[in-house]
Amino acid sequence: MLKEEICPDKWRFKWRSGFFSRLIRIFALILIALLFLGGFVLALEKGTSRQLVRILAQQSFPFQVILLEGMPGYSMPEREYLHEVRSQGLTMGGFLLTGVNVADPRTYFLSYFPPTEGPMWMGWNYNPADPEFEGEIPELEEIPIPLPPVEEEEPPLPLADEVLVGIYHTHNAESYAGEGDGERNKNGEGEIIEIGQVLKEALISGGIGAVQARDHHELDEFNTSYSRSINTARTLMKNYPSMKLLLDIHRDGLPKGMPKATVNIDGREVARVMIVIGQVNPNWEVNEAIAHELMAIAEEMYPGFFVPRITYASEARYNQHLMDGALLLEIGSQLNTFEEGKGAAEILGKVITQWLKTTHLSPE
């Protein structure tokens, strides 16, 4: 009688139900931890951990968010900011573990239907050794670009022996969506071409001869872009044999919902620049050495301007086999604004000018 009063059946039921709910929560946490570890190990084996390293290297840890989370009263004015940080954390975590971006439904079925064209930011997740979608190199063909008929013979190229930098754009439709505009231009005249123009003008203003090819290479087939741009690169080399740098200018692509990367230089927010090296090239280490020299000069002049780690593509070449000094540069991402990209191009021009004056134009 006394035992039943002290521990009635309904109390036993509540205790058992509470025990089982706690057990289920513990089991769920263990399962999530195992999935996380399994995904991380798989990423290391497949090479997709580079995406993790590259993205995390560009982020700053929001310690202030942890403090605000523990002070509800003080954090009320910052609720919108806290919500944004939480959303970005969820987006980044889900993308790195699964390749799915919760903010973009197009990514839900990519395991079954890999993309043949945009959104191209998924390159790192599905093609870690070829993030810019060059394709199978042995199968690459140099596709000629149709040229308009020339009615009369063109005059000799001016100052051909003074040009030190050539600029072109394999993915000419890339644009910046940081202000709500589209990520790509359907007509092929992406904002990345204007970024190349800004870079060329910055070099010329610094006394460096530079040219830009504005050819379209994507046309109707994105995955054969490099088969077309190689013709442009070779034409630049033929017309301007004095070139020391041949730059393929892109903008990077990241999942929606992730924070963009900028750096403050002289009171102005500009996009950061990342260098990509294709390793299917017997002399790729020469390009790597040039990249390190550029990054070292930039770090002295404008700390934080370059992403500190070079991105390596072990199964691609990106036309970099054509000459020493051929580099692929990612000026910001689609998350940046056009103005941030222009600011980065101006700074990049100053860095390249300093490098050329130090290495190739020093007085004898």
Coordinates of C-alpha atoms in Angstrom, one line a residue:
M1 CA 0.0 0.0 0.0
L2 CA 2.7 2.4 1.0
K3 CA 4.9 1.4 -1.9
E4 CA 2.1 2.1 -4.4
E5 CA 1.4 5.6 -2.8
I6 CA 5.1 6.5 -3.0
C7 CA 5.6 5.2 -6.6
P8 CA 2.3 5.1 -8.4
D9 CA 2.2 3.6 -11.9
K10 CA 1.8 6.9 -13.7
W11 CA 5.1 8.1 -12.1
R12 CA 6.8 4.9 -13.3
F13 CA 5.5 5.6 -16.8
K14 CA 6.7 9.2 -16.7
W15 CA 10.1 8.1 -15.5
R16 CA 10.3 5.5 -18.2
S17 CA 9.2 7.8 -21.0
G18 CA 11.7 10.5 -19.8
F19 CA 14.4 7.9 -19.8
F20 CA 13.6 6.7 -23.3
S21 CA 13.4 10.2 -24.6
R22 CA 16.8 11.0 -23.2
L23 CA 18.2 7.7 -24.6
I24 CA 16.8 8.7 -28.1
R25 CA 18.4 12.1 -27.9
I26 CA 21.8 10.6 -26.9
F27 CA 21.5 8.1 -29.7
A28 CA 20.6 10.9 -32.2
L29 CA 23.7 12.9 -31.1
I30 CA 25.9 9.9 -31.5
L31 CA 24.5 9.2 -34.9
I32 CA 25.1 12.8 -36.0
A33 CA 28.6 12.7 -34.7
L34 CA 29.3 9.5 -36.6
L35 CA 27.8 11.0 -39.8
F36 CA 30.0 14.1 -39.4
L37 CA 33.2 12.0 -38.9
G38 CA 32.3 9.7 -41.7
G39 CA 31.7 12.6 -44.0
F40 CA 35.0 14.3 -43.0
V41 CA 36.9 11.1 -43.6
L42 CA 35.2 10.7 -47.0
A43 CA 36.1 14.3 -47.8
L44 CA 39.8 13.6 -47.0
E45 CA 39.8 10.5 -49.2
K46 CA 38.0 12.2 -52.1
G47 CA 39.9 15.5 -51.9
T48 CA 36.8 17.6 -51.3
S49 CA 38.4 18.7 -48.0
R50 CA 40.0 21.5 -50.0
Q51 CA 36.6 23.1 -50.1
L52 CA 36.5 23.0 -46.3
V53 CA 40.0 24.5 -45.9
R54 CA 39.4 27.2 -48.6
I55 CA 36.1 28.4 -47.2
L56 CA 37.1 28.3 -43.5
A57 CA 40.4 30.1 -44.3
Q58 CA 38.4 33.1 -45.6
Q59 CA 36.1 33.3 -42.5
S60 CA 36.7 35.0 -39.2
F61 CA 35.3 33.2 -36.1
P62 CA 32.4 35.3 -34.7
F63 CA 33.3 35.3 -31.0
Q64 CA 31.0 38.2 -30.4
V65 CA 28.0 36.0 -31.4
I66 CA 28.8 33.5 -28.6
L67 CA 28.9 36.4 -26.1
L68 CA 25.7 37.8 -27.3
E69 CA 23.9 34.4 -27.2
G70 CA 24.6 34.3 -23.5
M71 CA 23.3 37.8 -22.8
P72 CA 19.7 37.9 -24.2
G73 CA 19.0 41.4 -22.9
Y74 CA 22.1 43.0 -24.5
S75 CA 21.6 41.0 -27.7
M76 CA 18.1 42.2 -28.6
P77 CA 19.4 45.0 -30.9
E78 CA 21.6 42.5 -32.7
R79 CA 18.9 39.8 -33.3
E80 CA 19.0 40.3 -37.0
Y81 CA 22.8 39.9 -37.1
L82 CA 22.6 36.8 -34.9
H83 CA 19.9 35.2 -37.1
E84 CA 22.1 35.9 -40.2
V85 CA 25.1 34.2 -38.5
R86 CA 23.1 31.2 -37.6
S87 CA 21.7 30.9 -41.1
Q88 CA 25.2 31.1 -42.6
G89 CA 26.5 28.5 -40.2
L90 CA 23.7 26.1 -41.1
T91 CA 24.3 26.7 -44.8
M92 CA 28.0 26.2 -44.6
G93 CA 27.7 23.0 -42.4
G94 CA 25.1 21.4 -44.6
F95 CA 27.0 22.2 -47.8
L96 CA 30.4 20.9 -46.5
L97 CA 28.8 17.7 -45.2
T98 CA 26.4 16.9 -48.0
G99 CA 27.0 19.2 -51.0
V100 CA 23.5 20.5 -50.6
N101 CA 22.8 24.2 -50.1
V102 CA 19.6 24.6 -48.1
A103 CA 19.2 28.1 -49.6
D104 CA 19.3 26.7 -53.2
P105 CA 16.8 23.9 -54.2
R106 CA 18.8 23.3 -57.4
T107 CA 21.4 21.5 -55.3
Y108 CA 19.1 18.9 -53.8
F109 CA 19.5 16.3 -56.6
L110 CA 23.0 17.0 -57.8
S111 CA 24.2 13.5 -56.8
Y112 CA 21.9 12.1 -59.4
F113 CA 22.0 14.9 -62.0
P114 CA 25.5 16.6 -62.0
P115 CA 25.4 20.0 -63.6
T116 CA 26.5 20.6 -67.2
E117 CA 26.3 24.3 -66.8
G118 CA 25.7 26.8 -63.9
P119 CA 25.5 27.0 -61.0
M120 CA 29.3 26.5 -61.4
W121 CA 30.1 27.1 -57.7
M122 CA 29.5 23.4 -57.2
G123 CA 32.8 22.6 -58.9
W124 CA 34.7 22.1 -55.7
N125 CA 32.2 19.7 -54.3
Y126 CA 31.8 17.5 -57.3
N127 CA 35.1 18.1 -59.1
P128 CA 37.7 18.9 -56.4
A129 CA 40.5 18.2 -58.8
D130 CA 39.0 20.4 -61.6
P131 CA 37.0 23.2 -59.9
E132 CA 36.8 25.2 -63.1
F133 CA 35.3 22.4 -65.3
E134 CA 38.1 22.1 -67.8
G135 CA 37.1 18.5 -68.6
E136 CA 39.1 15.5 -69.6
I137 CA 42.3 16.9 -71.0
P138 CA 43.1 14.0 -73.4
E139 CA 39.7 14.6 -75.0
L140 CA 40.0 18.4 -75.3
E141 CA 39.9 19.7 -78.8
E142 CA 40.9 23.2 -79.8
I143 CA 37.6 24.5 -81.2
P144 CA 38.1 27.4 -83.6
I145 CA 36.2 30.6 -82.8
P146 CA 34.4 32.0 -85.9
L147 CA 35.8 35.4 -86.9
P148 CA 34.2 38.0 -89.0
P149 CA 35.6 38.5 -92.5
V150 CA 38.3 41.0 -92.8
E151 CA 37.8 43.4 -95.7
E152 CA 41.3 44.9 -95.7
E153 CA 44.6 43.9 -94.2
E154 CA 45.0 44.9 -90.5
P155 CA 47.8 47.2 -89.6
P156 CA 50.7 45.9 -87.5
L157 CA 50.0 45.5 -83.8
P158 CA 51.2 48.6 -82.0
L159 CA 53.9 48.3 -79.3
A160 CA 53.8 44.5 -79.5
D161 CA 57.3 44.3 -78.0
E162 CA 56.2 46.4 -75.0
V163 CA 53.2 44.3 -73.9
L164 CA 54.0 42.4 -70.6
V165 CA 50.6 41.3 -69.5
G166 CA 47.8 39.6 -71.5
I167 CA 44.3 39.3 -70.1
Y168 CA 41.5 37.0 -71.3
H169 CA 38.3 35.4 -69.9
T170 CA 37.5 31.7 -70.4
H171 CA 34.2 32.1 -68.6
N172 CA 33.2 35.5 -70.1
A173 CA 29.6 35.4 -68.8
E174 CA 30.5 35.6 -65.1
S175 CA 29.0 38.5 -63.2
Y176 CA 28.6 39.7 -59.6
A177 CA 25.3 39.3 -57.8
G178 CA 26.1 41.1 -54.6
E179 CA 23.6 43.8 -55.4
G180 CA 20.8 41.5 -56.5
D181 CA 21.9 41.3 -60.2
G182 CA 22.3 38.0 -62.1
E183 CA 25.3 35.7 -61.6
R184 CA 25.8 35.3 -65.3
N185 CA 25.1 37.3 -68.4
K186 CA 23.1 35.4 -71.0
N187 CA 24.6 37.4 -73.9
G188 CA 28.1 36.5 -72.7
E189 CA 29.1 40.1 -71.8
G190 CA 29.6 39.4 -68.1
E191 CA 30.9 41.9 -65.7
I192 CA 34.1 39.9 -65.4
I193 CA 35.1 41.4 -68.8
E194 CA 34.8 44.9 -67.4
I195 CA 36.9 43.8 -64.4
G196 CA 39.6 42.7 -66.9
Q197 CA 39.3 46.2 -68.5
V198 CA 39.8 47.9 -65.1
L199 CA 42.9 45.7 -64.5
K200 CA 44.3 46.5 -67.9
E201 CA 43.9 50.3 -67.3
A202 CA 45.4 50.0 -63.9
L203 CA 48.5 48.3 -65.4
I204 CA 48.8 50.9 -68.2
S205 CA 48.5 53.7 -65.7
G206 CA 51.5 52.2 -63.8
G207 CA 53.6 52.1 -67.0
I208 CA 53.0 48.4 -67.9
G209 CA 52.0 47.4 -71.4
A210 CA 48.8 45.3 -71.2
V211 CA 46.2 44.0 -73.6
Q212 CA 42.8 42.3 -73.1
A213 CA 41.0 39.8 -75.3
R214 CA 37.2 40.1 -74.9
D215 CA 36.4 37.0 -76.9
H216 CA 33.4 34.8 -75.9
H217 CA 34.3 31.2 -75.2
E218 CA 31.2 29.8 -73.5
L219 CA 28.8 30.2 -76.5
D220 CA 26.3 27.3 -76.4
E221 CA 28.5 24.8 -74.5
F222 CA 30.0 25.7 -71.1
N223 CA 32.1 22.5 -70.7
T224 CA 34.1 23.2 -73.9
S225 CA 35.1 26.8 -72.9
Y226 CA 38.8 25.9 -72.4
S227 CA 38.8 24.3 -75.9
R228 CA 38.0 27.7 -77.2
S229 CA 39.9 29.9 -74.9
I230 CA 43.2 28.1 -75.6
N231 CA 43.0 29.7 -79.1
T232 CA 42.7 33.1 -77.6
A233 CA 45.6 32.5 -75.3
R234 CA 47.8 31.3 -78.1
T235 CA 46.8 34.3 -80.2
L236 CA 47.9 36.6 -77.5
M237 CA 51.2 34.8 -77.1
K238 CA 51.8 34.9 -80.9
N239 CA 51.0 38.6 -81.2
Y240 CA 52.7 39.7 -78.0
P241 CA 55.8 37.4 -77.5
S242 CA 57.2 39.8 -74.9
M243 CA 54.4 38.9 -72.4
K244 CA 55.5 37.8 -68.9
L245 CA 52.1 37.1 -67.5
L246 CA 49.1 35.6 -69.2
L247 CA 46.1 36.0 -66.9
D248 CA 42.7 34.2 -67.2
I249 CA 40.5 36.4 -65.1
H250 CA 37.4 34.8 -63.4
R251 CA 35.2 35.3 -60.4
D252 CA 34.8 32.5 -57.9
G253 CA 31.4 30.8 -57.1
L254 CA 30.2 30.0 -53.6
P255 CA 26.9 28.6 -52.2
K256 CA 24.1 31.1 -51.6
G257 CA 23.8 32.1 -48.0
M258 CA 27.5 32.1 -47.3
P259 CA 29.3 35.3 -46.4
K260 CA 31.3 37.1 -49.1
A261 CA 35.0 37.7 -48.6
T262 CA 36.3 41.3 -48.7
V263 CA 39.3 43.2 -47.2
N264 CA 39.5 46.8 -46.3
I265 CA 42.2 48.6 -48.1
D266 CA 42.6 52.4 -47.6
G267 CA 39.1 52.6 -46.2
R268 CA 37.5 50.8 -49.2
E269 CA 36.0 47.3 -49.1
V270 CA 37.4 45.3 -52.1
A271 CA 37.0 41.6 -53.1
R272 CA 39.8 39.2 -52.2
V273 CA 41.8 37.4 -55.0
M274 CA 42.5 33.7 -55.2
I275 CA 45.1 32.1 -57.4
V276 CA 44.4 28.7 -59.1
I277 CA 47.2 26.5 -60.4
G278 CA 46.6 23.6 -62.8
Q279 CA 49.0 20.8 -62.1
V280 CA 48.6 18.9 -65.4
N281 CA 51.6 20.9 -66.6
P282 CA 55.3 19.8 -66.3
N283 CA 56.3 23.3 -65.3
W284 CA 53.5 24.1 -62.9
E285 CA 56.0 24.8 -60.1
V286 CA 57.2 27.8 -62.1
N287 CA 53.7 29.3 -62.1
E288 CA 53.5 28.4 -58.4
A289 CA 56.7 30.3 -57.7
I290 CA 55.4 33.4 -59.5
A291 CA 52.1 33.1 -57.6
H292 CA 54.0 33.1 -54.3
E293 CA 56.0 36.2 -55.4
L294 CA 52.8 38.1 -56.2
M295 CA 51.2 37.1 -52.9
A296 CA 54.3 38.2 -51.0
I297 CA 54.4 41.6 -52.6
A298 CA 50.6 42.0 -52.0
E299 CA 51.0 41.1 -48.3
E300 CA 53.6 43.8 -47.9
M301 CA 51.6 46.4 -49.8
Y302 CA 48.0 45.4 -49.0
P303 CA 47.8 42.7 -46.2
G304 CA 45.0 40.2 -46.6
F305 CA 44.3 41.0 -50.3
F306 CA 45.1 37.5 -51.6
V307 CA 43.5 34.4 -50.2
P308 CA 46.5 33.0 -48.3
R309 CA 46.4 29.5 -49.9
I310 CA 46.8 28.8 -53.5
T311 CA 44.2 26.5 -55.0
Y312 CA 45.6 23.5 -56.8
A313 CA 43.7 21.5 -59.5
S314 CA 45.4 18.2 -59.8
E315 CA 43.5 17.1 -62.9
A316 CA 43.5 20.3 -64.9
R317 CA 45.8 22.7 -66.7
Y318 CA 43.7 25.8 -67.6
N319 CA 45.9 26.7 -70.5
Q320 CA 48.8 27.2 -68.0
H321 CA 51.0 24.7 -69.9
L322 CA 51.3 27.3 -72.7
M323 CA 53.9 29.5 -71.0
D324 CA 55.5 30.3 -67.7
G325 CA 53.5 33.0 -66.0
A326 CA 50.1 31.8 -67.1
L327 CA 47.8 32.0 -64.1
L328 CA 44.1 31.8 -63.3
L329 CA 42.9 34.5 -60.9
E330 CA 39.5 34.5 -59.2
I331 CA 38.6 38.1 -58.3
G332 CA 36.0 37.7 -55.6
S333 CA 32.9 35.6 -56.1
Q334 CA 29.4 36.0 -57.3
L335 CA 28.5 37.1 -53.8
N336 CA 30.6 40.3 -54.1
T337 CA 29.4 43.5 -55.7
F338 CA 30.7 44.8 -59.0
E339 CA 32.3 47.8 -57.2
E340 CA 34.2 45.4 -54.9
G341 CA 35.5 43.5 -57.9
K342 CA 36.6 46.7 -59.6
G343 CA 38.4 47.8 -56.5
A344 CA 40.2 44.5 -56.4
A345 CA 41.2 44.8 -60.0
E346 CA 42.7 48.2 -59.3
I347 CA 44.7 46.9 -56.4
L348 CA 45.8 43.8 -58.4
G349 CA 47.1 46.1 -61.1
K350 CA 49.3 47.8 -58.6
V351 CA 50.6 44.5 -57.2
I352 CA 51.5 43.2 -60.7
T353 CA 53.1 46.5 -61.6
Q354 CA 55.4 46.2 -58.6
W355 CA 56.2 42.6 -59.3
L356 CA 57.1 43.3 -62.9
K357 CA 59.2 46.4 -62.0
T358 CA 61.0 44.3 -59.4
T359 CA 61.6 41.1 -61.5
H360 CA 61.7 42.3 -65.1
L361 CA 62.1 46.0 -65.4
S362 CA 64.9 46.6 -62.8
P363 CA 67.7 48.8 -64.1
E364 CA 70.7 46.7 -65.3

